[in-house]
Coordinates of C-alpha atoms in Angstrom, one line a residue:
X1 CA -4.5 0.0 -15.9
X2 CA -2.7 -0.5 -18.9
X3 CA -3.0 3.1 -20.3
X4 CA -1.7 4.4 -16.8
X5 CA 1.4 2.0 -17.3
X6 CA 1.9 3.3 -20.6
X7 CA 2.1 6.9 -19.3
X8 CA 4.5 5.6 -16.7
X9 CA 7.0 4.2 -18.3
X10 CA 6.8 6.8 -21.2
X11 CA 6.9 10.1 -19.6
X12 CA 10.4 11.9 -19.1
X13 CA 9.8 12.5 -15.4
X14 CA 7.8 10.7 -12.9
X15 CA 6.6 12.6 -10.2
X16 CA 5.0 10.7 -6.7
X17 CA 4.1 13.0 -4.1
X18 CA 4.9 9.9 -1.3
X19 CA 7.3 7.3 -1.6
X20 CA 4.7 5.0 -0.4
X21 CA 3.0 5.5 -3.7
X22 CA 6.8 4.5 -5.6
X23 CA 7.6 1.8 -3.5
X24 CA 3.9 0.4 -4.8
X25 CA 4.4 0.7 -8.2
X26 CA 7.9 -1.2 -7.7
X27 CA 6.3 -4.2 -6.1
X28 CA 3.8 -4.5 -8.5
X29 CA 6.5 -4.6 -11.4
X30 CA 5.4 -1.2 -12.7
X31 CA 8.1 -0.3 -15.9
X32 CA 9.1 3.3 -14.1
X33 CA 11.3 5.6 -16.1
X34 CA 15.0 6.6 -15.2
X35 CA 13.9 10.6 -14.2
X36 CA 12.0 10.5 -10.8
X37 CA 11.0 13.1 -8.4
X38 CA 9.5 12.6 -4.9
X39 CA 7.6 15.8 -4.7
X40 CA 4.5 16.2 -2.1
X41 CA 1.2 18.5 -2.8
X42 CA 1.2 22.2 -2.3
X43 CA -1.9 23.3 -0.8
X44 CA -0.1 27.0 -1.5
X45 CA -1.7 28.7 1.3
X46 CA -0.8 32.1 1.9
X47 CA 0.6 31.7 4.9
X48 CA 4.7 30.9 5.0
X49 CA 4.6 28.8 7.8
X50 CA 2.2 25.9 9.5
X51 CA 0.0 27.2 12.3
X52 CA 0.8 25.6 15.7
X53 CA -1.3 23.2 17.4
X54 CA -4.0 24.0 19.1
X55 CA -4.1 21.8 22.3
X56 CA -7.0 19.5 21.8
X57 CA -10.2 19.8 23.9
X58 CA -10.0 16.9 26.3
X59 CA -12.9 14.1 24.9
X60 CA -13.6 16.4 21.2
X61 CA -13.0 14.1 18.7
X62 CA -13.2 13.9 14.8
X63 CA -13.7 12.3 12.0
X64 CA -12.2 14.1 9.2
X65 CA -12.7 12.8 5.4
X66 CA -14.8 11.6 2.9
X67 CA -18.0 9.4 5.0
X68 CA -17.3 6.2 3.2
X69 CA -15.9 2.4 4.0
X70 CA -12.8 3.6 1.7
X71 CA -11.9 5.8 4.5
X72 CA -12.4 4.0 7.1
X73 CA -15.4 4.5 8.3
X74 CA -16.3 1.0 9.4
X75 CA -13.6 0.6 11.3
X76 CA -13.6 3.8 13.2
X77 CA -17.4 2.6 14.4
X78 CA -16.0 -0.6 15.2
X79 CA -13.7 1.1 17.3
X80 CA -15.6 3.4 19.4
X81 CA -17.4 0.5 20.2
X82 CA -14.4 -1.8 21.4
X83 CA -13.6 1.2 24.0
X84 CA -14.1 0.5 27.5
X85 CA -17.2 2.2 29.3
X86 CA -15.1 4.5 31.0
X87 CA -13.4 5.7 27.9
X88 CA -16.6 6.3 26.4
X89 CA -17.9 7.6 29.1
X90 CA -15.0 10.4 28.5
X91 CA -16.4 11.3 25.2
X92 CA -18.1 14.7 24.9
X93 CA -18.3 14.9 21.1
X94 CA -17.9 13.1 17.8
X95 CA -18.0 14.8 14.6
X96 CA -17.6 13.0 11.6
X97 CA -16.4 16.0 9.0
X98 CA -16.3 15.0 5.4
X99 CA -18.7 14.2 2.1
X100 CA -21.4 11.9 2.8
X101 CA -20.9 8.2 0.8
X102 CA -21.6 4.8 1.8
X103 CA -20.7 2.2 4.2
X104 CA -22.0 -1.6 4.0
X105 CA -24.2 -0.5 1.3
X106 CA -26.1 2.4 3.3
X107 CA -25.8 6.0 3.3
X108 CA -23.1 7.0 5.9
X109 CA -25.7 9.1 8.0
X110 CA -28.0 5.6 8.5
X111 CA -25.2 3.5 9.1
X112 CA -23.3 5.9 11.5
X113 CA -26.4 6.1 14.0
X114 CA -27.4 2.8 13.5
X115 CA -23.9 1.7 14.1
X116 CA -23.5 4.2 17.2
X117 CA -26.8 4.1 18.9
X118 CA -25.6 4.2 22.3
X119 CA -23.5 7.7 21.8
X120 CA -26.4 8.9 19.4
X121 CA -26.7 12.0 21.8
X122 CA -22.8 12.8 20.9
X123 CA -23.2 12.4 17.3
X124 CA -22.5 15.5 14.7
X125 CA -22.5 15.1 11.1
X126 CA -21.5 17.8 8.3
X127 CA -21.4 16.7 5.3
X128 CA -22.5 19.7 3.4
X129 CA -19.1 21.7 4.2
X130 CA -16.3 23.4 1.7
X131 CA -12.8 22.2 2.4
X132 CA -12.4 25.8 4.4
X133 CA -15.6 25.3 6.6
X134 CA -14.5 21.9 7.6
X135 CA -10.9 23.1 8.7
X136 CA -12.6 26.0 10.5
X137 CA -15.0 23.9 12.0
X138 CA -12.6 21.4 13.1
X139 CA -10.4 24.7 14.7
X140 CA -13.0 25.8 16.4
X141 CA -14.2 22.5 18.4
X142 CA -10.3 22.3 19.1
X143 CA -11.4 18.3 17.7
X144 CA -8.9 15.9 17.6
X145 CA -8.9 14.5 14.1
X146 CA -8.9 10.9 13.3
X147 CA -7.7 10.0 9.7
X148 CA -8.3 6.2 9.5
X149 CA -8.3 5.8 5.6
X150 CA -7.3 2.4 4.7
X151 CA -5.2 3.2 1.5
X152 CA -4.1 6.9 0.5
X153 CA -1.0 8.3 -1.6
X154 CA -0.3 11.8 0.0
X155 CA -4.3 12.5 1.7
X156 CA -4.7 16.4 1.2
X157 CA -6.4 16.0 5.4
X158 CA -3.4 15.0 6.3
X159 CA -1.7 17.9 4.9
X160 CA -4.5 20.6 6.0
X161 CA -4.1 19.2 9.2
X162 CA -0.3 19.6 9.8
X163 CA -1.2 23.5 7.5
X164 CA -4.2 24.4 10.0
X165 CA -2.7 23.5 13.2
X166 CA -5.0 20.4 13.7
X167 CA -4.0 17.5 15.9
X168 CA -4.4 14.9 14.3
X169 CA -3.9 10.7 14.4
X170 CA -3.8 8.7 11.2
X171 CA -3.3 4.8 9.8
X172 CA -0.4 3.6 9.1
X173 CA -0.9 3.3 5.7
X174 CA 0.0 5.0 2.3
X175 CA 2.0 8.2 2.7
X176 CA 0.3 9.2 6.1
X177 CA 3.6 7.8 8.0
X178 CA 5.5 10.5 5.3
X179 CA 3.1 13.5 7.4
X180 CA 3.4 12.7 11.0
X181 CA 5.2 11.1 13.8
X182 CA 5.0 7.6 14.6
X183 CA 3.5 8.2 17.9
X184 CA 0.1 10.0 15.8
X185 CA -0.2 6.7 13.7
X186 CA -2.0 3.7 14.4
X187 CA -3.2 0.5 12.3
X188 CA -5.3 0.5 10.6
X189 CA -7.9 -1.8 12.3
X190 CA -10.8 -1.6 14.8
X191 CA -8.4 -2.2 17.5
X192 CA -6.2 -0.2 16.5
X193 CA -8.6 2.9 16.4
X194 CA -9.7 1.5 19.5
X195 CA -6.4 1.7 21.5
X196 CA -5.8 5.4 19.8
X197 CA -9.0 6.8 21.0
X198 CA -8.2 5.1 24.9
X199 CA -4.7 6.9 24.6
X200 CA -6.3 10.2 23.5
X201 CA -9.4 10.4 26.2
X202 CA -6.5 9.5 28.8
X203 CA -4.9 12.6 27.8
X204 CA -1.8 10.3 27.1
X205 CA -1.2 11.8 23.3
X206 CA 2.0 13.4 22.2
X207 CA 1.6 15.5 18.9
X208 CA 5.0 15.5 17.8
X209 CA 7.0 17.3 14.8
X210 CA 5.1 16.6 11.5
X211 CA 7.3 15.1 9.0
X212 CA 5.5 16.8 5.7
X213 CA 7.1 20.5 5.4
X214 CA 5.4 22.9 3.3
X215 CA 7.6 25.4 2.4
X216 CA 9.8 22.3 1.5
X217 CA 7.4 20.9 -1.0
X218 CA 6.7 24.7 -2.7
X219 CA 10.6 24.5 -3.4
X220 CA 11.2 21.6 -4.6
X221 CA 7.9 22.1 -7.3
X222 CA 9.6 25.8 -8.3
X223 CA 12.9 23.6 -8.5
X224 CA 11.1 21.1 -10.9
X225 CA 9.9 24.2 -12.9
X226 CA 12.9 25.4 -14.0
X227 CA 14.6 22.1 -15.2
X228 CA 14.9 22.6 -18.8
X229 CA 12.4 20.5 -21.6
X230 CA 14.1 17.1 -22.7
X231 CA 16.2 16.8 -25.5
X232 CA 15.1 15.1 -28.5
X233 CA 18.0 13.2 -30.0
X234 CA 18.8 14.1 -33.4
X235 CA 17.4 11.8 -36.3
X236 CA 18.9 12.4 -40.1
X237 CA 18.9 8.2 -41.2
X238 CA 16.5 7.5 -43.9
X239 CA 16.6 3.8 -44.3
X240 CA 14.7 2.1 -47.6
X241 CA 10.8 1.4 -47.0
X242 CA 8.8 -0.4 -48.6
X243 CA 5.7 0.0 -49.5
X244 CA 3.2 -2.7 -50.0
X245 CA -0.1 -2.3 -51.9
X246 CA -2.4 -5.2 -52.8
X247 CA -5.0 -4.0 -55.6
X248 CA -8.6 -5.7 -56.3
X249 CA -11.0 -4.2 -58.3
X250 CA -10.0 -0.7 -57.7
X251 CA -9.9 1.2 -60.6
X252 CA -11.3 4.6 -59.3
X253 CA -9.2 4.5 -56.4
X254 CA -6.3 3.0 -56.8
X255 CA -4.6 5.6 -59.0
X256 CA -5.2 8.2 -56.2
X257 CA -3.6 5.8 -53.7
X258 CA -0.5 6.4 -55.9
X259 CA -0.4 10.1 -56.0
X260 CA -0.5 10.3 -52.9
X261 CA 2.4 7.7 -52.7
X262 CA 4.6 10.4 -55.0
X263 CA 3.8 13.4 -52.9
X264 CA 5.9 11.9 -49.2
X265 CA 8.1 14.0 -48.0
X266 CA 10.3 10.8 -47.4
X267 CA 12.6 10.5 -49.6
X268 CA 13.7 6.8 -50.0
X269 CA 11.1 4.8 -50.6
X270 CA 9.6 1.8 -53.3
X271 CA 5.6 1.2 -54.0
X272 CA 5.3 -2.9 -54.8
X273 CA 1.6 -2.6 -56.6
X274 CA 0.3 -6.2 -57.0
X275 CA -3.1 -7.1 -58.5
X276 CA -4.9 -10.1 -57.0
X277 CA -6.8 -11.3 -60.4
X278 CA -9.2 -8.4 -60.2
X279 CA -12.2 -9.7 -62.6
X280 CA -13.0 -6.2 -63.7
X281 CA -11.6 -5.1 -67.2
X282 CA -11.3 -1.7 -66.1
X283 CA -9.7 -2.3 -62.6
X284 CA -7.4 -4.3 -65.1
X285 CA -6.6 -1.5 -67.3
X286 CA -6.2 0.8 -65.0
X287 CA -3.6 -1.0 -63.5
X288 CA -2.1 -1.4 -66.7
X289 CA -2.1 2.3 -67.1
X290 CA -0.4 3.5 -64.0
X291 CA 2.3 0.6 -64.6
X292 CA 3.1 2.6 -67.7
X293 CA 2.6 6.0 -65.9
X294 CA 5.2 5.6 -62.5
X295 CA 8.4 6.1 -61.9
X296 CA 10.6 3.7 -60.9
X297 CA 10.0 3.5 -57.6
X298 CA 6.7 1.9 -58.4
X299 CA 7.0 -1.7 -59.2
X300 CA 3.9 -3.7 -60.4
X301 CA 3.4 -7.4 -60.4
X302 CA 0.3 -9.8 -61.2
X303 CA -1.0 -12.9 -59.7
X304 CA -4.2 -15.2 -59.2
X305 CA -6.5 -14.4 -56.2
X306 CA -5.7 -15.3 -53.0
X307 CA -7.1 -12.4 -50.7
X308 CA -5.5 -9.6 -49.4
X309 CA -3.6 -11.0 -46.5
X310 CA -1.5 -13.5 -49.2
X311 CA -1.2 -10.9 -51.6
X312 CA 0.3 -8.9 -49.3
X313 CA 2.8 -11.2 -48.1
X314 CA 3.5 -11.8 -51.9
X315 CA 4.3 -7.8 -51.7
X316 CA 6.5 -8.0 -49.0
X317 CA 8.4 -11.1 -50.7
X318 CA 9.4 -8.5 -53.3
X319 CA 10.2 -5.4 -51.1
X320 CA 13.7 -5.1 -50.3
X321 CA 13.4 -1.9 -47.8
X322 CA 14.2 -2.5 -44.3
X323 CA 10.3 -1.4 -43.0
X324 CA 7.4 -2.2 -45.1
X325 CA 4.4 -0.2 -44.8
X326 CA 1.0 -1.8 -46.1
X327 CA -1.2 0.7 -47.6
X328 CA -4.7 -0.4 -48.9
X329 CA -5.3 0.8 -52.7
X330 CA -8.4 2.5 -51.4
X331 CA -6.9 5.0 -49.4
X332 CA -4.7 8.2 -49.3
X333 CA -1.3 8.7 -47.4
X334 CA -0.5 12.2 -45.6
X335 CA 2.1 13.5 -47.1
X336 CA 4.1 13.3 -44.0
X337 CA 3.3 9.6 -43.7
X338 CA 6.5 7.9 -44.4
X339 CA 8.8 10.3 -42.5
X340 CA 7.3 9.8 -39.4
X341 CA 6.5 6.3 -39.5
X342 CA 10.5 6.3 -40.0
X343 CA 11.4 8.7 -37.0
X344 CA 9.3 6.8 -35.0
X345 CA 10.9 3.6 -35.6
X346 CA 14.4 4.9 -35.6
X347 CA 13.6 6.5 -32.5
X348 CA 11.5 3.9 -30.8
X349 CA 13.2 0.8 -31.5
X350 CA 10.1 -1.3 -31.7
X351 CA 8.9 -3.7 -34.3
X352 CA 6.1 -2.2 -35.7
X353 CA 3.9 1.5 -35.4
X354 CA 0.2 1.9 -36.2
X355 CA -0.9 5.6 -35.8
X356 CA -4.3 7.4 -35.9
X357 CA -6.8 7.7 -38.7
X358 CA -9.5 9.8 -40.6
X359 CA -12.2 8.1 -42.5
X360 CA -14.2 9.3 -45.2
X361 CA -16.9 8.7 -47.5
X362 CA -16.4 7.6 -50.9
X363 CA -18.0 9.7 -52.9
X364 CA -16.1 12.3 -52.5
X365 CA -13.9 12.7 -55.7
X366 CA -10.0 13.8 -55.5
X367 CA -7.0 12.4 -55.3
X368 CA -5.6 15.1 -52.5
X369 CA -6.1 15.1 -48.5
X370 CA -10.3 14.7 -48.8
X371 CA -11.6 18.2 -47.2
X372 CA -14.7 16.1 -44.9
X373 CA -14.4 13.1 -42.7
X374 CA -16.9 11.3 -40.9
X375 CA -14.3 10.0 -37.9
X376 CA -11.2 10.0 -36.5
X377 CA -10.1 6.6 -35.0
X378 CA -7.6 6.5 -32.1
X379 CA -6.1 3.1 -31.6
X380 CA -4.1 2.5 -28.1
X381 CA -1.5 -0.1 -29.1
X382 CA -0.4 -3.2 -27.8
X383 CA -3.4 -3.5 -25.2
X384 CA -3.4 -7.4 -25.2
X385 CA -6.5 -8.4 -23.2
X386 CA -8.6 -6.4 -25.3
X387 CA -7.4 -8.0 -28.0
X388 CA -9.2 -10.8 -27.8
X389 CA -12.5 -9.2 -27.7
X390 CA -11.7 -5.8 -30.4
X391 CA -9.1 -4.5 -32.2
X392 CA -6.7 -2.2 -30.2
X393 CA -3.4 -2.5 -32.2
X394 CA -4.4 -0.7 -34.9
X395 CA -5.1 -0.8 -38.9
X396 CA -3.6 -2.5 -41.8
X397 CA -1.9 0.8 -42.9
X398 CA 1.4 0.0 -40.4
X399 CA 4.8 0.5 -40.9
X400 CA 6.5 -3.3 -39.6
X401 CA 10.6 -4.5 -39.7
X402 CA 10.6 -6.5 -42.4
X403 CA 13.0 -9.0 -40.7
X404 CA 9.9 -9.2 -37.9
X405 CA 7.7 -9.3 -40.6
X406 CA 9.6 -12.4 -42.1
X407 CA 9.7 -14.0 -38.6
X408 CA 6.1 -14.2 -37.8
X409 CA 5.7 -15.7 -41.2
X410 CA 3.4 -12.8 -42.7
X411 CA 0.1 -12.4 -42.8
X412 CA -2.4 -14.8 -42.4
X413 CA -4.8 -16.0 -45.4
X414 CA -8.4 -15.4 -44.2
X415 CA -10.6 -13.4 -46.2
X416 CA -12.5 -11.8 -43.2
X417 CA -10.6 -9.0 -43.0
X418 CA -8.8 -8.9 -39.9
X419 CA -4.8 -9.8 -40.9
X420 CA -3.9 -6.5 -39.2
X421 CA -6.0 -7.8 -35.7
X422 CA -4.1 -11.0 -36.0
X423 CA -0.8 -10.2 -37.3
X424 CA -0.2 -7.3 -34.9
X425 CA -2.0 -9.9 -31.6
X426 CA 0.5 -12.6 -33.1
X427 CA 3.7 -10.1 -32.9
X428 CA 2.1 -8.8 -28.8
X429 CA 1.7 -12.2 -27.9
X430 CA 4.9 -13.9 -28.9
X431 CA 7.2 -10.7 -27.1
X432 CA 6.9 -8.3 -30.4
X433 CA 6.8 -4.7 -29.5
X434 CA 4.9 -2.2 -31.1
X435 CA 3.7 1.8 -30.8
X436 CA 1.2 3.9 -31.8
X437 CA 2.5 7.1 -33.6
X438 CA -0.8 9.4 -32.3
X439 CA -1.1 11.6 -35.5
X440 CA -3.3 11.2 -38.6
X441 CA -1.0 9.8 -41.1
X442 CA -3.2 8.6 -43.5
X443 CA -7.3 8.6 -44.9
X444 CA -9.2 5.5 -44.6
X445 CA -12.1 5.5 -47.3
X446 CA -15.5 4.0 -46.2
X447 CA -16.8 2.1 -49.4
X448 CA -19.4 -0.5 -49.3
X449 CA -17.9 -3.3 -51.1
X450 CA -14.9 -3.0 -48.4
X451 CA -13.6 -6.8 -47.1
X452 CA -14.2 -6.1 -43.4
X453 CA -17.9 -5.1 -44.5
X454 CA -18.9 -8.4 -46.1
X455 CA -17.4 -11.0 -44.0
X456 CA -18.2 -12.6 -41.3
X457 CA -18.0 -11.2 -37.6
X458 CA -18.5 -14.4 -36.0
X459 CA -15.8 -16.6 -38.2
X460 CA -13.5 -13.3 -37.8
X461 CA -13.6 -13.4 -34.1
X462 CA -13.0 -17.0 -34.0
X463 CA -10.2 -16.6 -35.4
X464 CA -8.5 -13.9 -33.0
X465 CA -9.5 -16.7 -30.4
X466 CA -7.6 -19.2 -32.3
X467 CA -4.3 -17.0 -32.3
X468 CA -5.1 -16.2 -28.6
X469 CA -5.2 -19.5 -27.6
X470 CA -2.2 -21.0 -29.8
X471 CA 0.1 -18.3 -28.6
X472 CA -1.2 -16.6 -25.3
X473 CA -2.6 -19.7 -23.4
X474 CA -0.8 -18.7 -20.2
X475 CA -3.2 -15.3 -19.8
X476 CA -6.0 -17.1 -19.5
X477 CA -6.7 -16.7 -15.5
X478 CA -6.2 -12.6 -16.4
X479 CA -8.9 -12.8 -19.4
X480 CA -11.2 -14.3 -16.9
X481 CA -10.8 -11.9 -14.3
X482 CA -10.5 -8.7 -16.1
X483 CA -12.4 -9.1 -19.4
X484 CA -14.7 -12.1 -20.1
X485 CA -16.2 -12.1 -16.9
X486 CA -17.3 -8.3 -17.0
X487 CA -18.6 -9.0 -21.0
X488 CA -20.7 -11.9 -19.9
X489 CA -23.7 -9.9 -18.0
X490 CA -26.2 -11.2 -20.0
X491 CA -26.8 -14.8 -19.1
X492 CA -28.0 -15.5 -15.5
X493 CA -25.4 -15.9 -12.6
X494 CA -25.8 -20.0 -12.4
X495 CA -25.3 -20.2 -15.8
X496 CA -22.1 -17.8 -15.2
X497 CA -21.0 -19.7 -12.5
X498 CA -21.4 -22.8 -15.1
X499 CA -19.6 -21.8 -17.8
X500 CA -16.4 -19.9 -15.8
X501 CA -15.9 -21.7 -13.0
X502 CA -17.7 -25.6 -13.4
X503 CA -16.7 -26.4 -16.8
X504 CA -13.9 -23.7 -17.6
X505 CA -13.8 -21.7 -21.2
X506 CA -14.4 -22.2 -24.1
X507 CA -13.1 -18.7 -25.7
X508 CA -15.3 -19.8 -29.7
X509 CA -18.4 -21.0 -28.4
X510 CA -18.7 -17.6 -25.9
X511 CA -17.4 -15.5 -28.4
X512 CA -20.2 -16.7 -30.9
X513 CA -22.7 -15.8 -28.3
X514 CA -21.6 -12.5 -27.4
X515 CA -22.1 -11.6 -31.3
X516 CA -25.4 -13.4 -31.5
X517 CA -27.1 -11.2 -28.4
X518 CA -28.3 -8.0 -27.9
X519 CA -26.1 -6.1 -24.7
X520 CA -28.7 -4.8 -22.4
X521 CA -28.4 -1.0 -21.2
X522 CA -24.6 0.2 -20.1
X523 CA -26.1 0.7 -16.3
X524 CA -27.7 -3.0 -15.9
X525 CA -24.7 -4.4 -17.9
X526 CA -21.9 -2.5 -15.3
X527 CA -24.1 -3.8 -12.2
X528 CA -24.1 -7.1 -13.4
X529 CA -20.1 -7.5 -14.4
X530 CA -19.3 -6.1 -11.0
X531 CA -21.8 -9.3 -9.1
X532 CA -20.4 -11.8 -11.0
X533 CA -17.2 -10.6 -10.5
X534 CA -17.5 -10.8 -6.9
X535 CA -19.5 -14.1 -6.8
X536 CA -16.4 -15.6 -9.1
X537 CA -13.5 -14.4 -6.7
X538 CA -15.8 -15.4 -3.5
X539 CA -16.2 -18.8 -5.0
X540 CA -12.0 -19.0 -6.3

C-alpha cells in the first residue's frame, strides 16, 4: 500500500482508465498529483468499429469471468435460485465462461453444482478457454452475459463485450456504469441478479448505447503519446555541506574514507573528522597524520568516548554547512555523492535523503570505488509501520538539514548501533519528511568488529519501540492490524487472542519474543497471519 501511494503522488501523470477508480483514491485520501488523465484500455482490435449486437437467444444465459467469489459468483447462484419457477423454468442454458477459482472455499466446479442441483441438467462450464474462445463461444450460443463482479476498475469483459457485440448486463459497481447503460446494470446482490435474470427470460431487456467508445480510448492513448517528457527545473545552487565523520579505531580505513572525501565532484563542502578516544596507538597516529596531511576543508577535533551517535552530534555542533552528511570512517563515498544528495534536497524540499548502497568485504585493499561487492541494499524511505519491526529509512550515510537536525536534538546515545533507525523514525513520526535518492552513492564495508555486529538485537529493538511509542502512540490500532498481527503466527490463536485483544500490547515484551523464536516456513507463517487476522476483526 504504501509503495503504490508513493508512485502515486510522485509520478508526473496519473493515468485511471475509470473515474470510478479516481474518485476511490480521493475518498481514501490518496496524495494524487496535479497531471491526470482519464484514459480507458485498448483492447486494439483490428476492427475500427464495435460489432453490433447480436439479439440474444431467448433463455441462453452466461456467466462471463473469472469462476471465483471475487466475481461474483455467489451471488449469481444465490440468484438463479431466488427466481420464480416459471422463470426458471424459461432457462435453456447456463454457461459459466471464465478461469476456474474458488467460492466458499471449494473449487468453483463443486460449488456451482452443488449450489445449482436442481438446473444441473442446464449447467456448462469452460474453464479451460483463451480470451478468444470464450468471446467466440459466447457469439455463438448468442448468450446473454452476466458480469456480476463485486469490485472492478475498467473489467476487460466488459469492454470485449461492448468490442464483440455481446449483450451483456453488469453490477453497478467500479467502472462498469462507465461501459453500459443504466438499464444493463444491476446491484450487485442476489436480488438484484435475481430481478435482472426475471427481466431478461421475460424478454423485457433493452440493450442500449454502450457508453465505453473504442476508437475514443485509441485517441486519447496516441494523444497521451505525443505530450512531450517533463521538464526538469534547472538546479546551479551549491549550498555548504557538511560532512560529519566520527573515527574509532580505524586506522586502515579511515584514511581511505578521506580520499574519497577529496575526489566529490561537489564543490563546496567541509569534512569535521572527530576521534572518539580510540585506545589504539596507531588508530591514534593515523589520525594525527591525515590532520597534518588535509586541506582545509578537513577539520579534526578529539574527545573522550561516548559512542558514535554523541560523537556525531559533537560533529554536527561544529559543522557550519546548511546539510550535514554523516559518513562512517569505514566507508568510501562515490564520487558523485555530495552533488546529488544536494540536487536532491534542493529539488525535493524534504528534510533528509538516504539513497542505495553497495557493501563489500574488508579485505579488499584500495582506497578507490572497491571492484567486488557482496550486496546492494535498497531502502524504501519513510515506510512508518515497518519501522517498528526493521529498518526501512535507510543508513547512517544521510544527507539531513542541519536546522532539522538541530530540532530533533541529534542523535541519540545508544551504543547498539541503530541512531540512523531511530533518528530518521523520530523525524517520520514527529511530521519530518524524508526521500530516498535510488542510486549507489556510497560503499558500505562489512568488517567484523562493526558496532551493529556486536550489540544487542534485542536491547536495539527495544529501543525503536521506545521512540515508537513516545512519539507515534496514535498508530497503534494500524500496527495491530497491518503488522504485529501478521508477525505473530507463531504462538497459538488463544494465546493470540490473549495478548491482542484481552490484555492489549505490550510492543518490548513481543518484540523480545519475536527475536528469541525460530519463524516457521513462509507458507505456514502466511496461512497463519491471514486466521488470526480474520479471528481479530471477527472478534473487534
Amino acid at each position: 500500500m504504501w509503495a503504490e501511494r508513493y508512485c502515486v503522488a510522485h509520478c508526473d501523470r496519473l493515468i485511471s482508465p475509470s473515474q470510478a477508480m479516481f474518485n476511490w483514491l480521493r475518498c481514501n485520501e490518496w496524495e494524487l498529483p496535479e497531471n491526470q488523465s482519464l484514459l480507458p484500455y485498448v483492447l486494439l482490435n483490428d476492427e475500427s468499429a464495435p460489432a453490433a449486437f447480436h439479439e440474444p437467444e431467448q433463455g441462453v444465459i452466461a456467466f462471463f469471468g473469472r469462476l471465483e467469489t471475487r466475481k461474483g459468483l455467489k451471488i449469481f447462484c444465490e440468484g438463479l435460485k431466488k427466481l420464480s419457477p416459471t422463470d426458471a423454468a424459461a432457462i435453456r442454458q447456463i454457461h459459466f465462461v471464465g478461469k476456474e477459482g474458488t467460492c466458499e472455499d471449494q473449487p468453483a466446479r463443486v460449488y456451482i453444482k452443488e449450489s445449482l442441483a436442481a438446473l444441473k441438467s442446464k449447467i456448462h462450464i469452460h474453464s479451460t478457454l483463451d480470451s478468444f474462445q470464450a468471446i467466440t463461444l459466447l457469439q455463438k450460443q448468442k448468450a446473454l452475459a452476466f458480469l456480476p463482479s463485486l469490485l472492478d476498475n475498467l473489467p476487460f469483459s466488459g469492454l470485449e463485450c461492448v468490442e464483440r457485440g455481446i449483450p451483456a448486463m453488469a453490477a453497478n459497481v467500479g467502472g462498469f456504469p462507465e461501459i453500459f447503460p443504466k438499464e444493463q446494470l444491476f446491484e450487485p446482490t442476489a436480488d438484484g441478479i435475481a430481478e435482472a435474470l426475471s427481466r431478461a427470460l421475460q424478454g423485457k431487456l433493452t440493450i442500449g448505447t454502450a457508453l465505453y467508445d473504442p476508437e475514443r480510448a485509441k485517441k486519447g492513448w496516441i494523444e497521451l503519446a505525443t505530450l512531450p517528457p517533463p521538464a526538469v527545473p534547472p538546479h546551479s545552487d551549491t549550498p555548504l555541506i557538511s560532512v560529519c565523520m566520527a573515527h574509532y579505531n580505524y586506522p586502515r580505513y579511515l584514511p581511505w574514507a578521506l580520499d574519497s572525501l577529496e575526489r566529490q565532484d561537489y564543490p563546496n563542502f567541509e569534512v569535521i573528522v572527530t576521534d572518539d578516544g580510540s585506545t589504539d596507538p596507531q588508530a591514534r597516529a593515523v589520525f594525527q597524520n591525515q590532520k597534518m596531511l588535509r586541506d582545509g576543508r578537513f577539520r579534526f577535533f578529539e574527545k573522550e568516548n561516548s559512542g558514535p551517535g554523541l560523537t556525531r552530534n559533537f560533529c554536527a555542533n561544529q559543522a557550519k554547512g546548511t546539510y550535514l552528511v554523516f559518513m562512517d570512517a569505514d566507508n568510501l563515498a562515490d564520487p558523485s555523492m555530495l552533488r546529488r544528495f544536494a540536487e536532491g534536497m534542493e529539488r525535493s524540499g524534504v528534510d533528509a535523503l538516504t539513497c542505495h548502497f553497495e557493501t563489500f568485504a574488508p579485505v579488499w585493499e584500495g582506497s578507490k570505488i572497491p571492484p567486488k561487492r557482496v550486496f546492494r541494499a535498497l531502502p524504501l524511505g519513510q515506510v512508518i509501520l515497518t519501522g517498528l519491526l526493521e529498518n526501512p529509512y535507510g543508513d547512517t550515510n544521510m544527507i539531513v538539514k542541519a536546522a532539522t537536525f538541530q530540532r530533533l536534538g541529534g542523535m541519540c546515545g545508544t551504543r547498539e548501533g541503530i541512531e540512523d533507525w531511530e533518528f530518521l523514525a523520530r523525524l517520520a513520526l514527529t511530521g519530518g519528511t524524508q526521500d530516498v535518492v535510488p542510486e549507489t552513492l556510497f560503499y558500505y564495508r562489512l568488517t567484523p568488529e562493526g558496532v551493529s555486529r556486536n550489540s544487542s538485537k534485542i536491547r536495539a529493538q527495544k529501543r525503536i519501540a521506545e521512540t515508537y511509542k513516545q512519539y507515534g502512540s496514535g498508530l497503534l490500532p494500524e500496527f495491530v492490524d497491518h503488522m504485529l498481527i501478521p508477525f505473530y503466527w507463531n504462538e497459538r490463536p488463544e494465546r493470540a487472542y490473549s495478548v491482542f485483544i484481552r490484555q492489549g500490547i505490550r510492543i518490548g515484551e513481543w518484540l523480545e519474543k519475536i527475536y528469541q523464536r525460530t519463524f516457521p516456513s513462509g507458507s505456514k507463517r502466511q496461512h497463519f497471519a491471514s486466521w488470526v487476522r480474520r479471528c481479530y476483526r471477527r472478534l473487534r
